[in-house]
């Protein structure tokens, strides 16, 4: 049996400090080094910043939430519970993060990650009143890991009367949380009686502007998010014809979930202005697409839905895997270089970003054909 020994200088805090050396066996020295290792962090992750903004509609409270989360450890998965998704609370906009995910889990809006670092993201929610009636009441409750912060509320005093908290006549005010929850109670201001209304000719419905986001992964799965700006003066039916490779996931009308069914590739929805008496509204359509496996080179095809109403302009952002080079080979949409104002919006999603657009579409389906091949510009052997 052999033993290995090292000379260990012992630094002592007692006064006086003795000097000298000692010979310690290796099997006794190793536990001393293990005890000197840095302790783990006191928690897995922290919410370092929270901001809430909201504005009222006749039927709901629309909330935009901004969070910054710091992940401190990579030994295990970190889960941060931000907001409670109680009855009447709907998620209408979620971010896509690299190395993390944000979504609904066990009745909570949760952030999940195993990669240390700081993550900044935005979430959109719709809080519907708990009971119908002339007075509306909405509640948004914080999760156990979030620090309650006030909600910056925008309310048109000409259209709404704030009952809780009471307004002092300003269009914006801070709603402070009570017992871990934000509570807002309001009623719509009755329109003044008009002795005589002047009839106006009906407005021809149209779509002045449309935006699309196409996100593809290496596994050949893609998501398409379409946002149509509507121009109309009353409730009307809008029909969309979906290509065979696109499948309907969700529809939002004026940021509120809308029940829509797909039959034989046709989707018919009832659309209306965002507010009574106005002529503007928004329709958001989320679609899924199966592209199949991506090879070393090939071709990608994107066909957007055909809309029954005329569309003045369409802009598309394509977020594609960064391992390929892409070249437009055909289709009705033309490629263009993005401006500086569009750059921040394109940085929210990973991958290479390409921009396309098309003008003056009437009952036609926009198309795009892209050729791709492996990008070897960063390879060692060229």
mmCIF file with all atom_site columns, N, CA, C and O in Angstrom, residues 201-219:
data_model
loop_
_atom_site.group_PDB
_atom_site.id
_atom_site.type_symbol
_atom_site.label_atom_id
_atom_site.label_alt_id
_atom_site.label_comp_id
_atom_site.label_asym_id
_atom_site.label_entity_id
_atom_site.label_seq_id
_atom_site.pdbx_PDB_ins_code
_atom_site.Cartn_x
_atom_site.Cartn_y
_atom_site.Cartn_z
_atom_site.occupancy
_atom_site.B_iso_or_equiv
_atom_site.pdbx_formal_charge
_atom_site.auth_seq_id
_atom_site.auth_comp_id
_atom_site.auth_asym_id
_atom_site.auth_atom_id
_atom_site.pdbx_PDB_model_num
ATOM 1  N N  . UNK A 1 201 ? -73.518 56.178 -47.577 1.00 0.00 ? 201 UNK A N  1
ATOM 2  C CA . UNK A 1 201 ? -73.422 54.992 -48.434 1.00 0.00 ? 201 UNK A CA 1
ATOM 3  C C  . UNK A 1 201 ? -72.543 53.939 -47.777 1.00 0.00 ? 201 UNK A C  1
ATOM 4  O O  . UNK A 1 201 ? -71.600 54.268 -47.042 1.00 0.00 ? 201 UNK A O  1
ATOM 5  N N  . UNK A 1 202 ? -72.835 52.682 -48.012 1.00 0.00 ? 202 UNK A N  1
ATOM 6  C CA . UNK A 1 202 ? -72.022 51.617 -47.406 1.00 0.00 ? 202 UNK A CA 1
ATOM 7  C C  . UNK A 1 202 ? -70.587 51.671 -47.918 1.00 0.00 ? 202 UNK A C  1
ATOM 8  O O  . UNK A 1 202 ? -70.324 52.003 -49.078 1.00 0.00 ? 202 UNK A O  1
ATOM 9  N N  . UNK A 1 203 ? -69.658 51.331 -47.033 1.00 0.00 ? 203 UNK A N  1
ATOM 10 C CA . UNK A 1 203 ? -68.234 51.333 -47.365 1.00 0.00 ? 203 UNK A CA 1
ATOM 11 C C  . UNK A 1 203 ? -67.854 49.998 -47.977 1.00 0.00 ? 203 UNK A C  1
ATOM 12 O O  . UNK A 1 203 ? -68.183 48.927 -47.451 1.00 0.00 ? 203 UNK A O  1
ATOM 13 N N  . UNK A 1 204 ? -67.179 50.069 -49.111 1.00 0.00 ? 204 UNK A N  1
ATOM 14 C CA . UNK A 1 204 ? -66.722 48.844 -49.761 1.00 0.00 ? 204 UNK A CA 1
ATOM 15 C C  . UNK A 1 204 ? -65.589 48.244 -48.929 1.00 0.00 ? 204 UNK A C  1
ATOM 16 O O  . UNK A 1 204 ? -64.567 48.876 -48.710 1.00 0.00 ? 204 UNK A O  1
ATOM 17 N N  . UNK A 1 205 ? -65.741 47.010 -48.432 1.00 0.00 ? 205 UNK A N  1
ATOM 18 C CA . UNK A 1 205 ? -64.698 46.439 -47.559 1.00 0.00 ? 205 UNK A CA 1
ATOM 19 C C  . UNK A 1 205 ? -63.409 46.186 -48.345 1.00 0.00 ? 205 UNK A C  1
ATOM 20 O O  . UNK A 1 205 ? -63.435 45.807 -49.526 1.00 0.00 ? 205 UNK A O  1
ATOM 21 N N  . UNK A 1 206 ? -62.275 46.371 -47.677 1.00 0.00 ? 206 UNK A N  1
ATOM 22 C CA . UNK A 1 206 ? -60.977 46.170 -48.304 1.00 0.00 ? 206 UNK A CA 1
ATOM 23 C C  . UNK A 1 206 ? -59.943 45.918 -47.219 1.00 0.00 ? 206 UNK A C  1
ATOM 24 O O  . UNK A 1 206 ? -60.216 46.035 -46.021 1.00 0.00 ? 206 UNK A O  1
ATOM 25 N N  . UNK A 1 207 ? -58.726 45.584 -47.656 1.00 0.00 ? 207 UNK A N  1
ATOM 26 C CA . UNK A 1 207 ? -57.586 45.350 -46.767 1.00 0.00 ? 207 UNK A CA 1
ATOM 27 C C  . UNK A 1 207 ? -56.459 46.267 -47.234 1.00 0.00 ? 207 UNK A C  1
ATOM 28 O O  . UNK A 1 207 ? -55.764 45.953 -48.206 1.00 0.00 ? 207 UNK A O  1
ATOM 29 N N  . UNK A 1 208 ? -56.281 47.430 -46.589 1.00 0.00 ? 208 UNK A N  1
ATOM 30 C CA . UNK A 1 208 ? -55.219 48.350 -47.032 1.00 0.00 ? 208 UNK A CA 1
ATOM 31 C C  . UNK A 1 208 ? -53.825 47.785 -46.870 1.00 0.00 ? 208 UNK A C  1
ATOM 32 O O  . UNK A 1 208 ? -52.920 48.110 -47.654 1.00 0.00 ? 208 UNK A O  1
ATOM 33 N N  . UNK A 1 209 ? -53.611 46.960 -45.852 1.00 0.00 ? 209 UNK A N  1
ATOM 34 C CA . UNK A 1 209 ? -52.263 46.465 -45.576 1.00 0.00 ? 209 UNK A CA 1
ATOM 35 C C  . UNK A 1 209 ? -52.352 45.083 -44.944 1.00 0.00 ? 209 UNK A C  1
ATOM 36 O O  . UNK A 1 209 ? -53.236 44.808 -44.130 1.00 0.00 ? 209 UNK A O  1
ATOM 37 N N  . UNK A 1 210 ? -51.434 44.213 -45.332 1.00 0.00 ? 210 UNK A N  1
ATOM 38 C CA . UNK A 1 210 ? -51.332 42.870 -44.754 1.00 0.00 ? 210 UNK A CA 1
ATOM 39 C C  . UNK A 1 210 ? -49.868 42.578 -44.458 1.00 0.00 ? 210 UNK A C  1
ATOM 40 O O  . UNK A 1 210 ? -48.976 42.978 -45.221 1.00 0.00 ? 210 UNK A O  1
ATOM 41 N N  . UNK A 1 211 ? -49.640 41.901 -43.352 1.00 0.00 ? 211 UNK A N  1
ATOM 42 C CA . UNK A 1 211 ? -48.294 41.515 -42.945 1.00 0.00 ? 211 UNK A CA 1
ATOM 43 C C  . UNK A 1 211 ? -48.284 40.027 -42.655 1.00 0.00 ? 211 UNK A C  1
ATOM 44 O O  . UNK A 1 211 ? -49.252 39.473 -42.141 1.00 0.00 ? 211 UNK A O  1
ATOM 45 N N  . UNK A 1 212 ? -47.154 39.375 -42.997 1.00 0.00 ? 212 UNK A N  1
ATOM 46 C CA . UNK A 1 212 ? -47.018 37.938 -42.774 1.00 0.00 ? 212 UNK A CA 1
ATOM 47 C C  . UNK A 1 212 ? -45.630 37.634 -42.246 1.00 0.00 ? 212 UNK A C  1
ATOM 48 O O  . UNK A 1 212 ? -44.650 38.281 -42.628 1.00 0.00 ? 212 UNK A O  1
ATOM 49 N N  . UNK A 1 213 ? -45.568 36.645 -41.355 1.00 0.00 ? 213 UNK A N  1
ATOM 50 C CA . UNK A 1 213 ? -44.306 36.147 -40.812 1.00 0.00 ? 213 UNK A CA 1
ATOM 51 C C  . UNK A 1 213 ? -44.269 34.646 -41.058 1.00 0.00 ? 213 UNK A C  1
ATOM 52 O O  . UNK A 1 213 ? -45.165 33.921 -40.630 1.00 0.00 ? 213 UNK A O  1
ATOM 53 N N  . UNK A 1 214 ? -43.220 34.193 -41.768 1.00 0.00 ? 214 UNK A N  1
ATOM 54 C CA . UNK A 1 214 ? -43.054 32.770 -42.118 1.00 0.00 ? 214 UNK A CA 1
ATOM 55 C C  . UNK A 1 214 ? -41.797 32.270 -41.424 1.00 0.00 ? 214 UNK A C  1
ATOM 56 O O  . UNK A 1 214 ? -40.695 32.739 -41.704 1.00 0.00 ? 214 UNK A O  1
ATOM 57 N N  . UNK A 1 215 ? -41.943 31.338 -40.481 1.00 0.00 ? 215 UNK A N  1
ATOM 58 C CA . UNK A 1 215 ? -40.823 30.826 -39.684 1.00 0.00 ? 215 UNK A CA 1
ATOM 59 C C  . UNK A 1 215 ? -40.693 29.337 -39.969 1.00 0.00 ? 215 UNK A C  1
ATOM 60 O O  . UNK A 1 215 ? -41.639 28.568 -39.742 1.00 0.00 ? 215 UNK A O  1
ATOM 61 N N  . UNK A 1 216 ? -39.509 28.922 -40.459 1.00 0.00 ? 216 UNK A N  1
ATOM 62 C CA . UNK A 1 216 ? -39.263 27.525 -40.800 1.00 0.00 ? 216 UNK A CA 1
ATOM 63 C C  . UNK A 1 216 ? -38.111 26.991 -39.969 1.00 0.00 ? 216 UNK A C  1
ATOM 64 O O  . UNK A 1 216 ? -37.175 27.715 -39.628 1.00 0.00 ? 216 UNK A O  1
ATOM 65 N N  . UNK A 1 217 ? -38.170 25.691 -39.635 1.00 0.00 ? 217 UNK A N  1
ATOM 66 C CA . UNK A 1 217 ? -37.117 25.024 -38.877 1.00 0.00 ? 217 UNK A CA 1
ATOM 67 C C  . UNK A 1 217 ? -36.425 23.996 -39.769 1.00 0.00 ? 217 UNK A C  1
ATOM 68 O O  . UNK A 1 217 ? -36.906 23.646 -40.858 1.00 0.00 ? 217 UNK A O  1
ATOM 69 N N  . UNK A 1 218 ? -35.282 23.493 -39.268 1.00 0.00 ? 218 UNK A N  1
ATOM 70 C CA . UNK A 1 218 ? -34.544 22.475 -40.022 1.00 0.00 ? 218 UNK A CA 1
ATOM 71 C C  . UNK A 1 218 ? -35.344 21.180 -40.155 1.00 0.00 ? 218 UNK A C  1
ATOM 72 O O  . UNK A 1 218 ? -35.103 20.403 -41.079 1.00 0.00 ? 218 UNK A O  1
ATOM 73 N N  . UNK A 1 219 ? -36.267 20.933 -39.230 1.00 0.00 ? 219 UNK A N  1
ATOM 74 C CA . UNK A 1 219 ? -37.072 19.707 -39.300 1.00 0.00 ? 219 UNK A CA 1
ATOM 75 C C  . UNK A 1 219 ? -38.166 19.794 -40.355 1.00 0.00 ? 219 UNK A C  1
ATOM 76 O O  . UNK A 1 219 ? -38.938 18.846 -40.515 1.00 0.00 ? 219 UNK A O  1
#
